[in-house]
Amino acid sequence: MSDVTIKIKDREGELHEVQAPTDMAMNLMEVCKAYELPVEGTCGGMAMCASCQCYVLSDHELPEMSQDEDLMLAEAFYVEDNSRLGCQIPITPELDGLEIELAPES
Amino acid sequence: MIKTDILIIGAGPTGLFTVFEAGLLKLKTHLIDALPQPGGQCSEIYPKKPIYDIPGFPEILAGDLVNNLMEQIKPFEPGFTLGERAETIEKLEDDTFLVTTNKGTKHNAPVVAIAGGLGSFEPRKPPIPNITDFEDKGVAYIIRDPEVYRDKRVVIAGGGDSALDWTIFLADVASEVTLVHRRNEFRGALDSVERVAELTKLGKVNLITEAEVKELKGDDHVTCVGIKHKTEGDIHVDTDYFIPLFGLSPKLGPIGDWGLEIEKNAIKVDNSYDYQTNIPGIYAIGDVNTYKGKLKLILSGFHEAAIMCQSAYQRIFPDKKYVMKYTTVGGVEGFDGSKKEAKKEVVKAIV
């Protein structure tokens, strides 16, 4: 299995180009944490805290939003049309080249 | 002043289990937690979610794990200071610690065990520019005494259980209740959603959905909230109080200023020998600590609690030698006079 490249803009606007494995059942929140980007992941990936909210900048096709994620985003702050919860996005080969930006901490 | 042997900061699963391990060593415990109920994240964030890696439980709901722990530690009669945040720590002349909460409650113990998880849960504040100017001047993130709102006008924001529950409750207390939520759907329990819909029909709740509170107006007290509606533009609602209920998020908070070595938002314990911090007598266990090889699992917290209590015992009784006994052999003797022990085998001779 090969890695995919993901571009992550942090809260200071700095761009990080990171490699993420597609065969380790990781999600985007976990990738951010693995690279020590300031993503808390408080609830551990249950779509229950929105601390991994990010804005999707590229036009990759992402898995459809579950109701849990949708309702969590309904209560999160700084939500935009391209907001997603990183923990709900599994790393798959299709995500190669994905560009995201971390939402402000809240 | 509350006096105890081990003062535990954080009443999550690790903090609760510390009570048990300390109890086996005849050490008394007292817990402080910022949340109004014990259980930490398990109670606050995911009580209805299953956990699959608690040894001996193929599956258990987080809320049930907390209930079981409370049952398990009951014989050791732990004290609780709930709804208060441990704010300051001071070392006294007799080598014990004085921990004071944000409400001024004082606790004294020779050993402090920080089991604070990701930190104390603080209300999430919506990004409204001048919101902090109105704190305690019409803006409240937590409802402490609902009577404050009797015959007053209240605007609540949020879409979860607490927003719905308080809307229902205050509908009978306040003179006017407005609930503002960004969506048409709510995340809370179905019957609460139905009740709010009912109250809206009866005219007891003014429900504004697909909208967000964006500004607050007033001189020395909130008098009006500015709401941005998705399709209808700006709406202004005159009110006496604005209560945003968007849940809680953990912050390490004042513990970060206690002179402990902090690394990546966690307290460094440089060994897995006894989980003591750089300040002797202060231990850090569970998700709040970090060391080489650290795993943030509930089961790791349980293990760390057991080890830490042994070390605490030695600190409190330097001259005594403790011999570890299995509960199956020694039973569990509660401070409440209860005693649990394995049944003795009945041996009967065949005549």
CSV table of C-alpha atoms in Angstrom, one decimal:
chain,number,residue,atom,x,y,z
A,1,MET,CA,0.0,0.0,0.0
A,2,SER,CA,1.2,3.4,-0.8
A,3,ASP,CA,1.0,6.6,1.2
A,4,VAL,CA,-1.0,9.6,0.1
A,5,THR,CA,0.1,13.2,0.4
A,6,ILE,CA,-2.1,15.7,2.2
A,7,LYS,CA,-1.5,19.4,2.5
A,8,ILE,CA,-2.6,20.9,5.8
A,9,LYS,CA,-2.7,24.6,6.5
A,10,ASP,CA,-2.4,25.2,10.2
A,11,ARG,CA,-4.0,28.0,12.3
A,12,GLU,CA,-1.0,30.3,11.7
A,13,GLY,CA,-1.3,29.8,7.9
A,14,GLU,CA,1.7,27.6,7.6
A,15,LEU,CA,1.4,24.8,5.1
A,16,HIS,CA,2.4,21.3,6.1
A,17,GLU,CA,2.8,18.6,3.4
A,18,VAL,CA,2.4,15.3,5.1
A,19,GLN,CA,2.4,11.6,4.1
A,20,ALA,CA,-0.4,9.4,5.4
A,21,PRO,CA,-0.7,5.7,5.1
A,22,THR,CA,-3.9,4.3,3.5
A,23,ASP,CA,-3.6,0.8,5.1
A,24,MET,CA,-3.7,1.7,8.8
A,25,ALA,CA,-7.4,2.7,9.2
A,26,MET,CA,-6.3,6.2,10.1
A,27,ASN,CA,-8.5,9.2,9.8
A,28,LEU,CA,-7.6,12.8,9.1
A,29,MET,CA,-7.7,13.8,12.7
A,30,GLU,CA,-5.3,11.1,13.6
A,31,VAL,CA,-3.0,12.1,10.8
A,32,CYS,CA,-2.9,15.7,12.2
A,33,LYS,CA,-2.2,14.4,15.7
A,34,ALA,CA,0.5,12.0,14.4
A,35,TYR,CA,2.3,15.0,12.9
A,36,GLU,CA,1.8,17.0,16.1
A,37,LEU,CA,-0.4,19.6,14.5
A,38,PRO,CA,-2.6,21.4,17.1
A,39,VAL,CA,-5.7,19.2,16.8
A,40,GLU,CA,-7.0,18.0,20.1
A,41,GLY,CA,-9.3,15.2,19.1
A,42,THR,CA,-10.9,15.4,22.5
A,43,CYS,CA,-13.6,12.8,21.9
A,44,GLY,CA,-11.2,10.4,20.3
A,45,GLY,CA,-13.0,10.3,16.9
A,46,MET,CA,-16.7,9.9,17.8
A,47,ALA,CA,-17.8,13.1,16.0
A,48,MET,CA,-18.8,14.5,19.4
A,49,CYS,CA,-16.5,17.5,20.0
A,50,ALA,CA,-15.6,19.2,16.7
A,51,SER,CA,-12.1,19.9,17.9
A,52,CYS,CA,-10.8,18.4,14.6
A,53,GLN,CA,-13.0,20.7,12.4
A,54,CYS,CA,-11.3,21.6,9.1
A,55,TYR,CA,-12.1,23.3,5.9
A,56,VAL,CA,-11.7,21.3,2.7
A,57,LEU,CA,-9.9,23.4,0.2
A,58,SER,CA,-9.4,21.0,-2.8
A,59,ASP,CA,-12.3,19.5,-4.7
A,60,HIS,CA,-11.7,15.9,-3.7
A,61,GLU,CA,-14.7,13.7,-3.3
A,62,LEU,CA,-15.1,12.9,0.4
A,63,PRO,CA,-17.3,10.3,2.1
A,64,GLU,CA,-20.8,11.6,2.7
A,65,MET,CA,-21.5,13.2,6.0
A,66,SER,CA,-23.1,11.0,8.6
A,67,GLN,CA,-25.9,12.4,10.7
A,68,ASP,CA,-23.7,12.5,13.8
A,69,GLU,CA,-21.1,14.7,12.0
A,70,ASP,CA,-23.8,16.9,10.5
A,71,LEU,CA,-25.4,17.6,13.8
A,72,MET,CA,-22.1,18.1,15.6
A,73,LEU,CA,-21.2,20.7,13.0
A,74,ALA,CA,-24.6,22.3,13.6
A,75,GLU,CA,-23.3,23.2,17.1
A,76,ALA,CA,-19.7,23.9,16.3
A,77,PHE,CA,-18.3,27.4,15.8
A,78,TYR,CA,-16.7,29.0,12.8
A,79,VAL,CA,-18.5,26.5,10.5
A,80,GLU,CA,-18.4,27.1,6.8
A,81,ASP,CA,-19.9,25.3,3.8
A,82,ASN,CA,-16.7,23.3,3.4
A,83,SER,CA,-16.4,22.3,7.0
A,84,ARG,CA,-15.8,18.7,7.9
A,85,LEU,CA,-14.7,16.8,11.0
A,86,GLY,CA,-11.3,15.3,10.3
A,87,CYS,CA,-12.1,12.2,12.4
A,88,GLN,CA,-14.9,11.3,10.0
A,89,ILE,CA,-12.6,11.2,7.0
A,90,PRO,CA,-10.7,7.9,6.6
A,91,ILE,CA,-7.5,8.1,4.7
A,92,THR,CA,-8.0,6.4,1.3
A,93,PRO,CA,-6.0,6.4,-1.9
A,94,GLU,CA,-8.5,8.8,-3.5
A,95,LEU,CA,-7.5,11.5,-1.0
A,96,ASP,CA,-4.0,11.9,-2.5
A,97,GLY,CA,-3.3,15.6,-2.9
A,98,LEU,CA,-6.1,16.6,-0.5
A,99,GLU,CA,-5.8,20.2,0.8
A,100,ILE,CA,-7.3,21.2,4.1
A,101,GLU,CA,-7.1,24.1,6.6
A,102,LEU,CA,-7.6,23.7,10.3
A,103,ALA,CA,-10.6,25.6,11.7
A,104,PRO,CA,-9.9,28.0,14.6
A,105,GLU,CA,-9.7,26.5,18.0
A,106,SER,CA,-12.9,26.8,20.1
B,1,MET,CA,-11.0,22.7,55.4
B,2,ILE,CA,-11.4,19.3,53.9
B,3,LYS,CA,-8.6,16.9,55.1
B,4,THR,CA,-7.8,13.6,53.4
B,5,ASP,CA,-4.9,11.3,52.6
B,6,ILE,CA,-4.9,11.5,48.8
B,7,LEU,CA,-6.5,14.5,47.2
B,8,ILE,CA,-7.6,13.4,43.7
B,9,ILE,CA,-8.1,16.1,41.1
B,10,GLY,CA,-10.4,14.8,38.4
B,11,ALA,CA,-13.3,12.4,39.0
B,12,GLY,CA,-13.0,10.5,35.7
B,13,PRO,CA,-12.5,6.7,35.6
B,14,THR,CA,-8.9,7.0,36.6
B,15,GLY,CA,-9.6,9.3,39.6
B,16,LEU,CA,-12.5,7.1,40.7
B,17,PHE,CA,-10.5,3.9,40.6
B,18,THR,CA,-7.8,5.6,42.6
B,19,VAL,CA,-10.3,5.7,45.5
B,20,PHE,CA,-10.5,1.9,45.4
B,21,GLU,CA,-6.7,1.3,45.2
B,22,ALA,CA,-6.2,3.8,48.0
B,23,GLY,CA,-9.0,2.2,50.1
B,24,LEU,CA,-7.3,-1.2,49.9
B,25,LEU,CA,-4.3,0.6,51.6
B,26,LYS,CA,-6.6,2.2,54.2
B,27,LEU,CA,-6.0,5.6,52.7
B,28,LYS,CA,-8.8,8.1,52.6
B,29,THR,CA,-9.6,10.0,49.4
B,30,HIS,CA,-11.4,13.1,48.3
B,31,LEU,CA,-12.1,14.1,44.7
B,32,ILE,CA,-12.4,17.6,43.1
B,33,ASP,CA,-14.0,17.9,39.7
B,34,ALA,CA,-15.1,20.9,37.7
B,35,LEU,CA,-18.1,19.0,36.4
B,36,PRO,CA,-21.2,18.7,38.5
B,37,GLN,CA,-21.2,14.9,38.2
B,38,PRO,CA,-18.5,12.2,38.5
B,39,GLY,CA,-17.3,10.3,35.4
B,40,GLY,CA,-15.3,12.9,33.5
B,41,GLN,CA,-15.5,12.6,29.7
B,42,CYS,CA,-17.3,9.2,30.1
B,43,SER,CA,-20.3,11.1,31.6
B,44,GLU,CA,-20.0,14.4,29.9
B,45,ILE,CA,-19.2,13.5,26.3
B,46,TYR,CA,-20.1,9.9,25.6
B,47,PRO,CA,-22.2,8.2,28.3
B,48,LYS,CA,-24.2,6.2,25.7
B,49,LYS,CA,-21.2,5.0,23.7
B,50,PRO,CA,-19.8,1.5,24.1
B,51,ILE,CA,-16.2,0.9,25.2
B,52,TYR,CA,-14.7,-2.5,24.1
B,53,ASP,CA,-11.3,-2.5,25.8
B,54,ILE,CA,-12.0,-2.6,29.5
B,55,PRO,CA,-10.6,-5.9,30.6
B,56,GLY,CA,-13.3,-8.3,31.6
B,57,PHE,CA,-16.0,-6.3,29.8
B,58,PRO,CA,-16.5,-7.3,26.2
B,59,GLU,CA,-18.7,-4.2,25.9
B,60,ILE,CA,-19.7,-1.6,28.4
B,61,LEU,CA,-21.4,1.8,27.9
B,62,ALA,CA,-19.2,4.6,29.3
B,63,GLY,CA,-22.0,5.7,31.6
B,64,ASP,CA,-22.3,2.2,33.0
B,65,LEU,CA,-18.6,2.0,33.6
B,66,VAL,CA,-18.9,5.1,35.7
B,67,ASN,CA,-21.8,3.7,37.6
B,68,ASN,CA,-19.9,0.5,38.2
B,69,LEU,CA,-16.9,2.4,39.5
B,70,MET,CA,-19.1,4.4,41.8
B,71,GLU,CA,-20.5,1.2,43.2
B,72,GLN,CA,-17.0,-0.3,43.5
B,73,ILE,CA,-15.6,2.6,45.5
B,74,LYS,CA,-18.7,3.2,47.7
B,75,PRO,CA,-17.3,1.3,50.7
B,76,PHE,CA,-14.4,3.7,50.8
B,77,GLU,CA,-16.6,6.7,51.3
B,78,PRO,CA,-14.8,9.2,49.1
B,79,GLY,CA,-15.6,12.8,49.5
B,80,PHE,CA,-16.5,15.0,46.5
B,81,THR,CA,-16.1,18.6,45.7
B,82,LEU,CA,-18.0,18.8,42.4
B,83,GLY,CA,-18.7,21.7,40.1
B,84,GLU,CA,-15.5,23.4,41.3
B,85,ARG,CA,-12.1,23.7,39.6
B,86,ALA,CA,-8.9,23.2,41.5
B,87,GLU,CA,-7.3,26.6,41.2
B,88,THR,CA,-4.2,26.9,43.3
B,89,ILE,CA,-1.8,24.7,45.2
B,90,GLU,CA,0.4,25.6,48.1
B,91,LYS,CA,3.0,23.6,50.0
B,92,LEU,CA,2.6,23.9,53.7
B,93,GLU,CA,5.3,23.8,56.4
B,94,ASP,CA,4.3,20.2,57.4
B,95,ASP,CA,5.1,19.1,53.8
B,96,THR,CA,1.4,18.7,53.0
B,97,PHE,CA,-0.5,20.5,50.2
B,98,LEU,CA,-3.3,23.0,50.3
B,99,VAL,CA,-5.5,23.0,47.2
B,100,THR,CA,-8.1,25.7,46.8
B,101,THR,CA,-10.9,25.7,44.2
B,102,ASN,CA,-12.3,28.6,42.2
B,103,LYS,CA,-15.0,28.9,44.8
B,104,GLY,CA,-12.6,29.0,47.7
B,105,THR,CA,-13.1,25.5,49.1
B,106,LYS,CA,-9.9,24.4,50.8
B,107,HIS,CA,-8.5,20.9,50.8
B,108,ASN,CA,-5.4,19.6,52.6
B,109,ALA,CA,-3.6,16.3,52.0
B,110,PRO,CA,-0.1,14.9,52.1
B,111,VAL,CA,-0.5,13.5,48.6
B,112,VAL,CA,-2.1,15.1,45.5
B,113,ALA,CA,-3.0,12.8,42.5
B,114,ILE,CA,-3.8,14.7,39.4
B,115,ALA,CA,-6.1,12.6,37.3
B,116,GLY,CA,-7.4,15.5,35.2
B,117,GLY,CA,-7.6,13.9,31.8
B,118,LEU,CA,-7.5,16.6,29.1
B,119,GLY,CA,-8.2,19.2,31.7
B,120,SER,CA,-11.3,20.7,33.4
B,121,PHE,CA,-14.4,21.1,31.3
B,122,GLU,CA,-15.2,24.7,30.5
B,123,PRO,CA,-18.2,26.0,28.6
B,124,ARG,CA,-17.6,26.6,24.9
B,125,LYS,CA,-18.1,30.3,24.2
B,126,PRO,CA,-19.6,31.2,20.9
B,127,PRO,CA,-17.4,33.6,18.8
B,128,ILE,CA,-19.4,36.8,19.5
B,129,PRO,CA,-17.0,39.7,19.6
B,130,ASN,CA,-18.2,41.4,22.9
B,131,ILE,CA,-19.5,38.3,24.7
B,132,THR,CA,-16.9,38.4,27.5
B,133,ASP,CA,-17.9,42.0,28.3
B,134,PHE,CA,-21.4,40.7,29.3
B,135,GLU,CA,-20.4,37.8,31.4
B,136,ASP,CA,-22.3,37.9,34.6
B,137,LYS,CA,-24.1,40.9,33.1
B,138,GLY,CA,-26.8,38.9,31.3
B,139,VAL,CA,-24.6,36.3,29.7
B,140,ALA,CA,-24.3,32.9,31.5
B,141,TYR,CA,-22.8,29.7,30.0
B,142,ILE,CA,-24.1,27.5,32.9
B,143,ILE,CA,-27.5,27.7,34.6
B,144,ARG,CA,-26.8,27.5,38.3
B,145,ASP,CA,-30.0,28.9,39.8
B,146,PRO,CA,-33.0,28.9,37.4
B,147,GLU,CA,-34.9,31.2,39.8
B,148,VAL,CA,-32.6,34.0,38.5
B,149,TYR,CA,-34.6,33.9,35.3
B,150,ARG,CA,-38.1,34.0,36.9
B,151,ASP,CA,-40.3,36.5,35.0
B,152,LYS,CA,-37.4,37.6,32.9
B,153,ARG,CA,-36.8,37.3,29.1
B,154,VAL,CA,-34.3,34.7,28.1
B,155,VAL,CA,-32.6,33.8,24.9
B,156,ILE,CA,-31.0,30.4,24.7
B,157,ALA,CA,-28.7,29.2,21.9
B,158,GLY,CA,-27.7,25.7,21.0
B,159,GLY,CA,-29.1,22.4,19.7
B,160,GLY,CA,-28.1,19.8,22.1
B,161,ASP,CA,-29.7,18.3,25.2
B,162,SER,CA,-28.9,21.1,27.6
B,163,ALA,CA,-30.3,23.8,25.3
B,164,LEU,CA,-33.5,21.8,24.8
B,165,ASP,CA,-33.8,20.8,28.5
B,166,TRP,CA,-33.4,24.3,29.8
B,167,THR,CA,-35.7,25.7,27.2
B,168,ILE,CA,-38.4,23.3,28.4
B,169,PHE,CA,-37.7,24.1,32.0
B,170,LEU,CA,-37.5,27.9,31.7
B,171,ALA,CA,-40.7,28.0,29.6
B,172,ASP,CA,-42.5,27.8,32.9
B,173,VAL,CA,-40.2,30.1,34.8
B,174,ALA,CA,-39.2,32.9,32.5
B,175,SER,CA,-41.6,35.4,31.1
B,176,GLU,CA,-40.3,34.8,27.6
B,177,VAL,CA,-38.0,32.1,26.2
B,178,THR,CA,-36.4,32.2,22.8
B,179,LEU,CA,-34.4,29.3,21.5
B,180,VAL,CA,-32.0,30.0,18.6
B,181,HIS,CA,-30.4,27.1,16.7
B,182,ARG,CA,-28.5,27.0,13.5
B,183,ARG,CA,-30.4,24.1,12.1
B,184,ASN,CA,-34.0,22.8,11.9
B,185,GLU,CA,-32.8,19.5,13.4
B,186,PHE,CA,-31.7,19.1,17.0
B,187,ARG,CA,-29.1,16.7,18.4
B,188,GLY,CA,-30.9,16.2,21.7
B,189,ALA,CA,-33.2,13.4,22.8
B,190,LEU,CA,-36.2,12.9,20.7
B,191,ASP,CA,-38.8,13.5,23.4
B,192,SER,CA,-37.1,16.8,24.3
B,193,VAL,CA,-37.3,17.9,20.7
B,194,GLU,CA,-41.0,17.0,20.6
B,195,ARG,CA,-41.6,18.9,23.8
B,196,VAL,CA,-40.0,22.0,22.5
B,197,ALA,CA,-42.0,21.7,19.3
B,198,GLU,CA,-45.2,21.4,21.4
B,199,LEU,CA,-44.2,24.5,23.5
B,200,THR,CA,-43.5,26.4,20.4
B,201,LYS,CA,-47.0,25.6,19.1
B,202,LEU,CA,-48.5,26.7,22.4
B,203,GLY,CA,-46.6,30.0,22.1
B,204,LYS,CA,-44.6,29.4,25.2
B,205,VAL,CA,-41.3,29.2,23.3
B,206,ASN,CA,-40.2,31.4,20.5
B,207,LEU,CA,-38.2,29.1,18.3
B,208,ILE,CA,-35.8,30.6,15.8
B,209,THR,CA,-34.0,28.0,13.7
B,210,GLU,CA,-31.5,28.4,10.8
B,211,ALA,CA,-30.2,31.3,12.7
B,212,GLU,CA,-27.2,32.3,14.9
B,213,VAL,CA,-26.8,34.9,17.6
B,214,LYS,CA,-24.1,37.3,16.2
B,215,GLU,CA,-24.1,40.3,18.4
B,216,LEU,CA,-25.0,41.5,21.9
B,217,LYS,CA,-26.3,44.9,22.8
B,218,GLY,CA,-26.6,46.8,26.1
B,219,ASP,CA,-24.8,49.2,28.3
B,220,ASP,CA,-23.9,47.5,31.6
B,221,HIS,CA,-26.3,44.6,31.0
B,222,VAL,CA,-27.5,42.7,27.9
B,223,THR,CA,-30.7,44.2,26.6
B,224,CYS,CA,-30.9,42.8,23.1
B,225,VAL,CA,-29.4,40.0,20.9
B,226,GLY,CA,-28.8,40.4,17.2
B,227,ILE,CA,-29.6,37.2,15.3
B,228,LYS,CA,-28.6,36.5,11.8
B,229,HIS,CA,-31.2,34.3,10.0
B,230,LYS,CA,-30.2,32.3,7.0
B,231,THR,CA,-33.0,33.7,4.8
B,232,GLU,CA,-34.7,36.4,6.7
B,233,GLY,CA,-31.6,38.5,7.5
B,234,ASP,CA,-31.1,40.2,10.8
B,235,ILE,CA,-33.5,39.8,13.7
B,236,HIS,CA,-33.3,41.6,17.0
B,237,VAL,CA,-34.8,40.1,20.1
B,238,ASP,CA,-35.0,42.2,23.3
B,239,THR,CA,-33.9,40.1,26.3
B,240,ASP,CA,-32.6,40.2,29.9
B,241,TYR,CA,-30.4,37.2,29.5
B,242,PHE,CA,-28.5,35.3,26.9
B,243,ILE,CA,-27.6,31.7,27.6
B,244,PRO,CA,-25.4,30.0,25.0
B,245,LEU,CA,-25.3,26.2,25.7
B,246,PHE,CA,-22.8,24.7,23.3
B,247,GLY,CA,-21.4,22.0,25.6
B,248,LEU,CA,-18.1,21.9,27.3
B,249,SER,CA,-14.5,21.5,26.2
B,250,PRO,CA,-11.6,20.5,28.3
B,251,LYS,CA,-8.8,23.0,29.1
B,252,LEU,CA,-5.7,22.1,31.2
B,253,GLY,CA,-6.4,25.4,33.0
B,254,PRO,CA,-4.8,26.5,36.3
B,255,ILE,CA,-2.9,23.2,36.7
B,256,GLY,CA,-0.7,24.4,34.0
B,257,ASP,CA,0.6,27.1,36.4
B,258,TRP,CA,1.4,24.8,39.3
B,259,GLY,CA,5.1,24.6,38.5
B,260,LEU,CA,4.8,21.1,37.0
B,261,GLU,CA,6.7,20.1,34.0
B,262,ILE,CA,4.4,20.2,31.0
B,263,GLU,CA,5.0,18.6,27.7
B,264,LYS,CA,2.4,18.7,24.8
B,265,ASN,CA,-0.4,19.8,27.2
B,266,ALA,CA,0.3,16.9,29.5
B,267,ILE,CA,2.1,16.6,32.8
B,268,LYS,CA,5.5,15.0,32.5
B,269,VAL,CA,6.2,12.1,34.8
B,270,ASP,CA,9.7,11.0,33.9
B,271,ASN,CA,9.3,7.4,34.7
B,272,SER,CA,6.7,4.6,35.0
B,273,TYR,CA,8.0,3.8,38.5
B,274,ASP,CA,5.4,5.7,40.5
B,275,TYR,CA,4.0,8.5,38.2
B,276,GLN,CA,5.3,11.2,40.4
B,277,THR,CA,5.8,14.6,38.9
B,278,ASN,CA,8.8,16.9,39.3
B,279,ILE,CA,7.2,18.0,42.6
B,280,PRO,CA,7.4,15.2,45.2
B,281,GLY,CA,4.0,14.3,46.6
B,282,ILE,CA,2.2,15.4,43.4
B,283,TYR,CA,1.4,12.5,41.1
B,284,ALA,CA,-0.2,12.6,37.6
B,285,ILE,CA,-2.1,9.6,36.4
B,286,GLY,CA,-4.3,8.8,33.4
B,287,ASP,CA,-4.7,10.8,30.3
B,288,VAL,CA,-3.2,13.9,32.0
B,289,ASN,CA,0.3,12.5,32.2
B,290,THR,CA,3.0,11.8,29.6
B,291,TYR,CA,6.0,9.5,29.6
B,292,LYS,CA,7.9,7.5,27.1
B,293,GLY,CA,5.5,4.8,25.9
B,294,LYS,CA,2.4,6.4,27.3
B,295,LEU,CA,-0.9,5.0,26.1
B,296,LYS,CA,-4.0,7.1,26.7
B,297,LEU,CA,-6.3,4.3,27.6
B,298,ILE,CA,-8.6,3.9,30.6
B,299,LEU,CA,-6.9,0.6,31.4
B,300,SER,CA,-3.6,2.4,31.6
B,301,GLY,CA,-5.1,4.9,34.0
B,302,PHE,CA,-6.3,2.1,36.2
B,303,HIS,CA,-2.8,0.6,36.3
B,304,GLU,CA,-1.2,3.9,37.0
B,305,ALA,CA,-3.7,4.5,39.9
B,306,ALA,CA,-2.7,1.2,41.5
B,307,ILE,CA,1.1,1.9,41.2
B,308,MET,CA,0.7,5.5,42.4
B,309,CYS,CA,-1.2,4.5,45.5
B,310,GLN,CA,1.6,2.2,46.6
B,311,SER,CA,4.1,5.1,46.3
B,312,ALA,CA,1.7,7.4,48.1
B,313,TYR,CA,1.5,4.9,51.0
B,314,GLN,CA,5.2,4.9,51.3
B,315,ARG,CA,5.2,8.7,51.3
B,316,ILE,CA,2.6,8.9,54.0
B,317,PHE,CA,4.0,6.0,56.1
B,318,PRO,CA,7.7,6.0,55.4
B,319,ASP,CA,8.4,3.5,58.2
B,320,LYS,CA,5.8,1.0,57.4
B,321,LYS,CA,6.2,-1.9,54.9
B,322,TYR,CA,3.1,-2.7,52.9
B,323,VAL,CA,2.6,-6.2,51.7
B,324,MET,CA,0.3,-6.4,48.7
B,325,LYS,CA,-2.7,-8.7,49.2
B,326,TYR,CA,-5.0,-9.9,46.5
B,327,THR,CA,-8.6,-8.9,47.1
B,328,THR,CA,-9.6,-12.5,46.6
B,329,VAL,CA,-7.5,-13.4,49.6
B,330,GLY,CA,-7.8,-10.3,51.8
B,331,GLY,CA,-11.3,-9.2,50.8
B,332,VAL,CA,-12.4,-5.6,50.7
B,333,GLU,CA,-12.9,-3.9,54.0
B,334,GLY,CA,-14.9,-0.7,53.6
B,335,PHE,CA,-14.5,2.4,55.8
B,336,ASP,CA,-18.3,2.2,56.2
B,337,GLY,CA,-17.9,-1.1,58.1
B,338,SER,CA,-18.8,-3.3,55.2
B,339,LYS,CA,-16.7,-6.3,54.4
B,340,LYS,CA,-16.6,-8.3,51.2
B,341,GLU,CA,-14.7,-11.5,51.1
B,342,ALA,CA,-14.6,-14.7,49.2
B,343,LYS,CA,-16.9,-17.4,50.5
B,344,LYS,CA,-15.1,-20.2,52.4
B,345,GLU,CA,-15.3,-23.6,50.9
B,346,VAL,CA,-17.5,-25.8,52.8
B,347,VAL,CA,-15.7,-29.1,53.5
B,348,LYS,CA,-17.9,-31.9,54.5
B,349,ALA,CA,-16.6,-35.4,55.2
B,350,ILE,CA,-18.3,-38.3,53.7
B,351,VAL,CA,-19.1,-40.6,56.6
